[in-house]
Amino acid sequence: MDTGNLLASAGEMQALDRKTIEEIGIPGAVLMENAGRATVAAMERHFGPAAGKRVIIFAGPGNNGGDGLVMARCLADRGALPSVLLVGDPARLPPDAARNWAILERLQVARRVIDPNAAWPTDWQEASSRPLHSVVDALFGIGLTRPLSGCYLAALHAMRDLARASACPIVAADMPSGLHSDTGAILGEAVQADLTVSYGLAKPGQLHNGGPRIGILEVADIGIPSQAAAAANLAGRLLDGRVLARLPPRARASHKGSHGHVLVLAGSTGKSGAAILAAKGALASGAGLVSCALPAALLPIFATAVAEAMSEPLAASDHLAHADLAAVARLCAGKAALLIGPGLGRHPETAGLVMALYRERPEPMVVDADALNILAADREALAAPGGPRILCPHPGEMARLLDLPVPELQRDRLASAQKLCSLCGPHQPIVALLKGAGTVVAANKAAGGLWAVNSSGNPGMASGGMGDVLAGVIAGLLAQHHEPWLATCAGVWLHGAAADLLAKERPFGYTAGEVAAALPRLFADRRKKRQSPDSGEEQIC
């Protein structure tokens, strides 16, 4: 099992540490040594050699502080000039941290104890003409669950002010102090790191909400056996390029009928672009065929814009209606996946159609945009899906679905996605995502019970139509007979990765349609890397 894409909550990571130490027998001192050395290696890799320069290490009263003490010794060995500020009582340090504190004393590495119950001292800095290489945050790591206060908050301010005055980076050991490891929520105030070295596995709070405070994220191998990580049955996943390896190869003799047919129900007067972008997303993800059922008045616009898709005009002139149900049911025949919602509008007649399709159709269905808003008006309907469902809300739509204020659901994005899954009932496979920086994906038990946080994407995606393309990409993958979980995860990562390709050329100003057009480049890169010269099929490792 590849454990490199696992995510661990603080409790799961602490349990894994205990198992490694107590059951497997790898001493905690070894894990601490590996963590400190890996952090020094990462900071020099990103910010240059520390030899001849000062490094100020803010160490806390626990094992995260111990990681910082190891760093001080390693930096001294490399010719740097480390100084440790221990905010806590040396006599109360955990055994492994206490051992490293004693080693620093014998090596005469500069140290100072700061009483956490007193005011922050005004003379805490030693005068020096040597340049400052970096500041290290080793105060609390992943265990913090309440806001910093008193001397610890003053230490955070001192760290920040020192880094600003010296124009040097802040390096966080495992997690910037003040960030909740599981949710990324800022607990009052938090360190703004330039580099975070996560120990063992990545943590969800490093990827959503807290992402802007993380800086560069590196995951360090500190010696936890991969067998132990695999045996922990962790439900969290980091979405990165490895998700593509789970998409099976295409046979040389495949044809359009081999790769599924998507039916898109989208569009209303003034919102024909949503239908167009959704169809383009489905085509770009590799669906063999795409048909769009839309109001008759939009047919000329759609047919001209997406020549590769088929169009099915319905009776109502400017919106879909419950009266179209029989016609839509006929169109569903032979379709591998449905997408409903982009640009539909919220006309009462449209609402009747959406409700009926959600409850009655057995085909796997991607539910997005106005279809979600319609369901939010009658949340009891969520509990009766007729088949597998993938729900794709942005925070505003999620707020309506959960009847919660946006700030509240954003404080714990994973819990919000999981709650939406639970509202849809336990009997059908349900996957819910919450769009945004570090898009969160959650599945109910019928769909595998996993959850994931996405690593791709960038601020340039903050423009209209991006969600329509994403819904189309997911529907296209779903039509290719991928399970809802894989279709969603692969679609979310591909969508963000395509935007990342464009962001290399310009950080913003690209459009949703350009993101759809960039998607095939990712498949092309994958094929170049993994194609066997002796076979007509791609070889997936």
XYZ file of C-alpha atoms in Angstrom:
541
model
C 0.000 0.000 0.000
C 1.263 3.486 -0.879
C 1.234 5.396 2.416
C 2.600 8.599 0.888
C -0.890 9.933 0.198
C -2.328 9.220 3.633
C -3.587 12.046 5.843
C -3.695 11.737 9.615
C -5.595 13.711 12.204
C -3.689 14.756 15.310
C -5.190 11.876 17.300
C -4.386 9.349 14.576
C -0.814 10.595 14.251
C -0.266 10.457 18.011
C -1.653 6.912 18.106
C 0.665 5.921 15.271
C 3.635 7.388 17.152
C 2.676 5.387 20.263
C 2.313 2.170 18.286
C 5.699 2.696 16.656
C 7.348 3.267 20.045
C 5.473 0.875 22.327
C 4.539 -2.053 20.054
C 7.114 -2.000 17.271
C 9.931 -0.908 19.552
C 11.441 2.037 17.691
C 12.475 4.475 20.449
C 10.848 7.876 20.560
C 14.330 9.390 20.622
C 14.926 7.935 17.149
C 11.741 9.508 15.798
C 12.714 12.844 17.378
C 16.203 12.645 15.932
C 14.863 11.898 12.466
C 12.323 14.736 12.704
C 14.892 17.327 13.724
C 17.430 16.256 11.117
C 14.817 16.192 8.339
C 13.700 19.711 9.222
C 17.252 21.070 9.104
C 17.809 19.384 5.750
C 14.601 20.892 4.363
C 15.323 24.413 5.602
C 18.811 24.380 4.077
C 17.458 22.934 0.851
C 14.974 25.772 0.508
C 16.812 28.682 2.121
C 20.462 27.855 1.651
C 23.260 26.736 3.999
C 23.044 27.950 7.581
C 26.794 27.764 8.262
C 28.079 30.968 9.803
C 24.548 32.326 10.342
C 22.312 32.509 13.382
C 19.153 30.407 13.776
C 16.752 31.258 16.601
C 14.703 28.265 17.771
C 11.543 28.830 19.816
C 11.018 25.547 21.664
C 7.906 24.564 23.581
C 7.455 22.355 26.653
C 6.659 19.096 24.835
C 8.116 16.766 22.241
C 7.708 19.365 19.497
C 10.140 21.453 21.516
C 12.377 18.376 21.615
C 12.381 18.313 17.815
C 13.656 21.886 17.940
C 16.412 20.895 20.367
C 17.605 18.214 17.944
C 17.615 20.876 15.241
C 19.869 23.077 17.364
C 22.460 20.309 17.695
C 22.327 19.449 13.990
C 22.686 23.106 13.025
C 25.693 23.498 15.309
C 27.272 20.452 13.649
C 26.790 22.199 10.270
C 28.588 25.316 11.406
C 25.535 27.422 12.176
C 25.025 29.469 15.324
C 21.795 28.204 16.893
C 20.164 29.779 19.942
C 17.337 28.048 21.783
C 14.577 29.881 23.632
C 12.801 27.263 25.743
C 9.395 28.534 26.816
C 8.832 26.142 29.703
C 10.456 24.408 32.658
C 13.418 22.172 31.656
C 12.677 19.941 34.654
C 9.267 19.092 33.228
C 10.330 18.245 29.688
C 9.322 14.765 28.394
C 12.228 12.273 28.657
C 13.378 12.422 25.024
C 13.257 16.216 24.956
C 15.016 16.411 28.337
C 17.810 14.202 27.019
C 18.373 16.551 24.091
C 18.307 19.574 26.407
C 21.104 18.001 28.439
C 23.101 17.257 25.295
C 22.891 20.920 24.272
C 24.188 21.913 27.697
C 27.214 19.610 27.339
C 27.860 20.929 23.828
C 27.535 24.511 25.099
C 24.910 25.446 22.519
C 23.331 28.802 23.419
C 20.141 28.291 25.416
C 17.801 30.394 27.463
C 14.838 29.417 29.617
C 11.790 31.682 29.531
C 9.239 31.328 32.299
C 5.824 30.749 30.663
C 4.110 32.229 33.733
C 5.962 35.529 33.503
C 5.906 38.360 31.012
C 7.991 37.977 27.879
C 11.450 39.412 28.651
C 12.532 42.581 26.913
C 16.174 41.455 26.708
C 15.514 38.117 25.010
C 17.694 38.841 21.961
C 21.476 38.692 22.135
C 23.315 41.389 20.217
C 25.091 39.917 17.192
C 26.459 41.127 13.898
C 25.957 37.691 12.325
C 23.090 37.465 9.813
C 19.960 35.541 10.748
C 19.335 32.510 8.543
C 15.876 31.569 9.866
C 13.524 31.402 12.817
C 12.165 28.013 13.924
C 8.708 27.482 15.414
C 8.922 24.376 17.603
C 6.433 25.524 20.212
C 3.466 23.157 19.932
C 3.210 21.163 16.681
C -0.025 19.240 16.119
C -1.331 18.947 19.663
C -2.710 22.458 20.145
C -6.494 22.753 20.520
C -6.927 26.126 22.269
C -5.758 29.673 21.532
C -2.268 30.715 22.535
C -2.158 33.117 25.441
C 0.232 34.805 27.837
C 3.892 34.139 27.285
C 3.233 31.698 24.449
C 1.325 34.334 22.508
C 4.143 36.775 23.207
C 6.578 34.184 21.808
C 4.526 34.060 18.614
C 4.700 37.860 18.333
C 8.437 37.823 19.000
C 8.938 35.197 16.319
C 6.928 37.206 13.808
C 8.637 40.510 14.576
C 12.114 38.969 14.433
C 11.478 37.365 11.051
C 10.068 40.600 9.635
C 12.884 42.764 10.945
C 15.532 40.397 9.593
C 13.671 39.474 6.375
C 14.266 35.806 7.121
C 11.946 32.781 6.842
C 10.022 31.037 9.600
C 10.267 27.234 9.602
C 7.511 25.326 11.407
C 8.245 21.953 12.985
C 5.247 19.753 12.073
C 2.594 22.524 12.283
C 2.653 26.309 12.674
C 1.746 27.079 16.269
C -1.784 28.393 16.564
C -3.231 26.287 13.736
C -5.599 23.415 14.466
C -4.032 20.315 12.938
C -7.330 18.743 11.884
C -9.290 21.734 10.595
C -6.655 24.345 9.823
C -8.635 26.821 11.926
C -6.616 29.687 13.399
C -6.850 29.439 17.179
C -6.836 33.149 17.918
C -3.483 33.890 16.271
C -1.104 31.635 14.370
C 2.437 31.619 13.049
C 2.833 32.491 9.370
C 5.382 29.914 8.238
C 7.422 30.000 5.053
C 8.159 26.258 5.298
C 6.349 23.568 7.257
C 7.916 20.130 7.645
C 5.180 17.655 8.550
C 6.351 14.592 10.451
C 5.392 11.122 9.248
C 2.264 12.027 7.306
C 0.565 15.190 6.113
C -2.219 16.611 8.280
C -5.579 17.838 6.933
C -5.209 21.281 8.497
C -2.104 21.859 6.385
C -4.158 21.650 3.209
C -7.453 23.399 3.860
C -8.154 26.582 5.792
C -4.676 26.648 7.303
C -2.983 26.304 3.922
C -2.024 29.993 3.601
C -0.134 29.770 6.928
C 1.842 26.675 5.919
C 4.114 28.085 3.228
C 5.969 25.306 1.441
C 4.835 21.916 2.738
C 7.217 18.981 2.994
C 6.399 15.605 4.540
C 9.371 14.034 6.307
C 9.946 10.324 6.850
C 10.788 10.098 10.548
C 10.981 6.310 10.725
C 7.387 5.199 11.210
C 7.191 1.881 9.334
C 4.945 1.921 6.279
C 3.377 -1.328 7.512
C 2.239 0.454 10.675
C 0.757 3.349 8.692
C -1.036 0.947 6.361
C -2.348 -1.137 9.264
C -3.828 1.951 10.934
C -6.636 1.967 8.331
C -6.569 5.742 8.050
C -9.517 7.123 6.101
C -7.839 10.367 5.004
C -6.155 10.816 1.635
C -4.095 13.544 0.025
C -5.186 14.061 -3.574
C -2.167 14.449 -5.840
C -0.929 13.103 -9.157
C -0.903 9.553 -7.829
C -4.675 9.424 -8.272
C -4.105 9.116 -12.025
C -2.395 5.773 -11.503
C -5.769 4.383 -10.448
C -7.362 5.175 -13.795
C -7.023 2.024 -15.917
C -5.360 2.105 -19.340
C -7.230 2.389 -22.608
C -6.953 -0.504 -25.008
C -5.722 0.379 -28.483
C -8.963 -0.965 -29.997
C -11.303 1.085 -27.785
C -14.000 3.250 -29.399
C -16.417 5.961 -28.290
C -18.870 3.405 -26.992
C -16.202 1.987 -24.707
C -15.939 5.120 -22.614
C -19.444 5.961 -21.568
C -22.209 8.373 -22.480
C -22.985 11.393 -20.259
C -26.355 13.104 -20.216
C -26.129 16.731 -19.079
C -29.267 18.547 -17.949
C -28.318 22.180 -17.771
C -28.996 25.720 -18.875
C -31.751 28.310 -18.881
C -32.166 31.685 -20.530
C -29.057 33.740 -19.816
C -27.149 30.714 -18.534
C -26.360 28.749 -21.656
C -22.644 29.052 -20.843
C -23.025 26.713 -17.876
C -24.325 23.928 -20.110
C -21.537 24.541 -22.624
C -18.785 24.446 -20.002
C -20.174 21.328 -18.330
C -20.255 19.524 -21.677
C -16.707 20.628 -22.461
C -15.531 19.329 -19.084
C -17.125 15.931 -19.712
C -15.561 15.666 -23.167
C -12.134 16.759 -21.929
C -12.128 14.079 -19.214
C -12.436 11.373 -21.868
C -16.131 10.526 -21.995
C -16.930 8.750 -25.255
C -20.207 10.572 -25.842
C -21.910 13.610 -24.337
C -25.527 14.681 -24.830
C -27.101 17.782 -23.350
C -30.828 18.113 -22.680
C -31.622 21.801 -22.527
C -34.420 24.295 -23.204
C -35.235 24.531 -26.904
C -34.403 28.226 -27.001
C -30.757 27.467 -26.138
C -30.240 24.855 -28.846
C -28.643 27.145 -31.495
C -26.183 28.570 -28.961
C -25.164 25.201 -27.535
C -24.910 23.355 -30.845
C -22.636 26.038 -32.248
C -20.418 26.186 -29.187
C -19.918 22.436 -28.620
C -19.972 20.709 -31.982
C -18.685 17.457 -30.463
C -21.697 17.032 -28.164
C -25.217 16.009 -29.070
C -28.107 18.238 -28.029
C -31.645 17.327 -27.065
C -34.050 20.303 -26.995
C -36.886 19.986 -24.501
C -40.356 21.483 -24.719
C -40.147 24.502 -22.435
C -38.605 27.436 -24.253
C -36.444 28.982 -21.521
C -36.178 26.460 -18.648
C -36.458 22.746 -17.922
C -39.747 21.648 -16.371
C -41.436 18.703 -14.695
C -43.373 18.257 -17.919
C -40.080 17.165 -19.510
C -39.763 14.185 -17.158
C -40.969 11.557 -19.627
C -38.687 12.904 -22.350
C -35.721 12.965 -19.972
C -36.469 9.397 -18.859
C -36.235 8.291 -22.494
C -32.947 10.145 -22.891
C -31.529 8.370 -19.838
C -31.644 5.037 -21.633
C -28.092 3.856 -22.295
C -26.455 6.682 -20.366
C -23.666 5.773 -17.955
C -23.897 8.976 -15.911
C -26.118 12.024 -15.467
C -25.141 15.594 -14.615
C -27.862 17.923 -13.440
C -27.739 21.504 -12.280
C -25.395 23.939 -14.045
C -27.328 27.054 -15.037
C -30.744 25.417 -14.523
C -32.289 28.283 -12.595
C -34.816 27.786 -9.809
C -38.154 28.022 -11.592
C -40.815 26.024 -9.675
C -41.349 23.812 -12.725
C -37.608 23.122 -12.864
C -37.636 22.219 -9.184
C -40.247 19.529 -9.791
C -38.060 17.934 -12.461
C -34.934 18.017 -10.301
C -36.699 16.418 -7.338
C -38.158 13.654 -9.478
C -34.853 12.825 -11.157
C -32.915 12.853 -7.888
C -35.390 10.466 -6.274
C -36.219 8.189 -9.205
C -33.271 7.752 -11.557
C -30.960 4.821 -10.710
C -28.068 6.082 -12.845
C -25.034 7.606 -11.097
C -25.681 11.347 -10.943
C -23.544 14.439 -10.390
C -25.657 17.100 -8.671
C -24.420 20.669 -8.914
C -25.304 24.350 -8.803
C -29.032 25.142 -9.034
C -29.980 21.489 -8.519
C -28.329 21.743 -5.102
C -30.168 24.973 -4.338
C -33.451 23.282 -5.239
C -32.688 20.345 -2.953
C -31.715 22.743 -0.169
C -35.262 24.105 -0.195
C -36.519 20.616 0.757
C -33.686 18.913 2.634
C -35.815 15.869 3.414
C -35.558 14.993 -0.280
C -31.794 14.510 0.149
C -32.413 11.333 2.142
C -34.111 9.526 -0.755
C -31.672 9.338 -3.701
C -32.585 6.865 -6.406
C -28.987 5.841 -7.082
C -25.364 6.837 -6.492
C -24.997 10.592 -6.092
C -22.065 13.022 -6.157
C -22.881 16.440 -4.692
C -20.609 19.369 -5.604
C -21.447 22.486 -3.568
C -19.382 25.608 -3.063
C -19.553 27.110 0.461
C -22.682 29.162 -0.266
C -24.565 26.146 -1.588
C -23.296 24.002 1.280
C -24.553 26.608 3.744
C -28.040 26.317 2.269
C -27.920 22.510 2.244
C -26.816 22.305 5.891
C -28.707 25.399 7.076
C -25.507 26.786 8.590
C -23.716 30.121 8.222
C -20.779 29.967 5.829
C -18.177 30.883 8.507
C -19.385 28.048 10.726
C -19.203 25.337 8.080
C -15.852 26.669 6.864
C -14.356 26.218 10.335
C -14.475 22.451 9.819
C -14.803 21.808 6.105
C -14.361 18.055 6.382
C -17.099 17.722 8.986
C -19.397 19.758 6.717
C -18.834 17.438 3.747
C -19.336 14.388 5.944
C -22.565 15.834 7.350
C -23.918 16.346 3.841
C -23.166 12.692 3.071
C -25.101 11.647 6.167
C -28.133 13.694 5.125
C -28.326 11.667 1.912
C -28.924 8.395 3.744
C -26.831 5.240 4.144
C -28.197 3.016 1.392
C -26.821 4.538 -1.823
C -23.158 5.419 -2.490
C -22.854 9.130 -1.733
C -19.843 11.374 -2.279
C -19.891 15.034 -1.286
C -17.256 17.648 -1.929
C -16.827 21.173 -0.636
C -15.140 23.385 -3.177
C -12.498 25.939 -2.285
C -8.786 26.084 -1.515
C -8.027 22.495 -0.555
C -11.295 21.051 -1.841
C -12.580 18.412 0.580
C -14.128 15.129 -0.591
C -16.050 12.765 1.707
C -17.803 9.458 1.049
C -20.406 7.604 3.080
C -19.829 3.954 4.013
C -21.646 2.719 0.923
C -19.101 4.634 -1.195
C -16.079 3.490 0.832
C -16.126 5.776 3.878
C -12.948 7.652 2.929
C -12.205 11.375 2.883
C -9.630 13.443 1.044
C -8.193 16.934 0.682
C -6.998 18.188 -2.696
C -3.505 19.546 -3.289
C -3.976 21.072 -6.753
C -5.453 24.405 -7.809
C -4.595 28.074 -7.365
C -6.223 31.498 -6.805
C -6.567 32.088 -10.544
C -9.517 29.677 -10.475
C -11.633 32.313 -8.744
C -13.685 33.082 -11.833
C -17.042 32.133 -13.277
C -17.715 28.731 -14.779
C -14.989 26.760 -13.013
C -17.526 24.707 -11.083
C -19.442 23.863 -14.258
C -16.274 22.436 -15.813
C -15.493 20.471 -12.640
C -18.976 18.924 -12.584
C -18.536 17.918 -16.217
C -15.118 16.382 -15.571
C -16.475 14.292 -12.698
C -19.485 13.192 -14.768
C -17.190 12.248 -17.647
C -15.059 10.066 -15.385
C -18.166 8.570 -13.794
C -19.447 7.635 -17.251
C -16.189 5.763 -17.878
C -17.328 3.275 -15.227
C -15.182 4.571 -12.382
C -16.670 4.300 -8.913
C -18.101 7.565 -7.546
C -15.221 7.983 -5.085
C -12.495 7.613 -7.702
C -14.364 9.691 -10.293
C -14.716 12.528 -7.800
C -11.160 12.413 -6.486
C -9.585 12.166 -9.920
C -11.867 14.893 -11.274
C -11.085 17.303 -8.446
C -7.334 16.818 -8.781
C -7.325 16.967 -12.597
C -9.402 20.137 -12.627
C -7.013 21.918 -10.263
C -3.916 20.533 -11.974
C -5.119 21.784 -15.364
C -5.502 25.248 -13.851
C -2.006 24.947 -12.383
C -0.643 24.385 -15.881
C -2.244 27.655 -16.984
C -1.057 29.481 -13.856
C 2.540 28.803 -14.902
C 1.877 31.042 -17.902
C -0.257 33.654 -16.105
C -1.339 33.598 -12.457
C -4.923 34.669 -13.199
C -7.045 35.827 -16.098
C -7.464 32.397 -17.678
C -11.007 31.107 -18.135
C -12.965 28.002 -17.206
C -13.063 26.991 -20.860
C -9.284 27.159 -21.013
C -9.074 24.870 -17.982
C -11.227 22.308 -19.804
C -9.000 22.613 -22.871
C -5.869 22.066 -20.747
C -7.081 18.780 -19.229
C -5.868 16.504 -22.054
C -2.321 17.779 -21.512
C -2.312 15.983 -18.160
C -3.299 12.708 -19.777
C -0.630 13.254 -22.426
C 2.063 13.807 -19.793
C 0.924 10.669 -17.999
C 1.144 8.622 -21.166
C 4.640 9.869 -22.020
C 5.852 8.861 -18.572
C 4.227 5.442 -18.433
C 3.841 4.085 -21.935
C 5.636 0.846 -22.597
C 7.431 0.706 -25.980
C 6.477 -2.954 -26.355
C 2.745 -2.705 -25.803
C -0.307 -1.053 -27.236
C -1.517 -0.186 -23.735
C -0.327 2.261 -21.139
C 1.393 0.545 -18.245
C 0.136 1.830 -14.910
C 2.470 1.197 -11.992
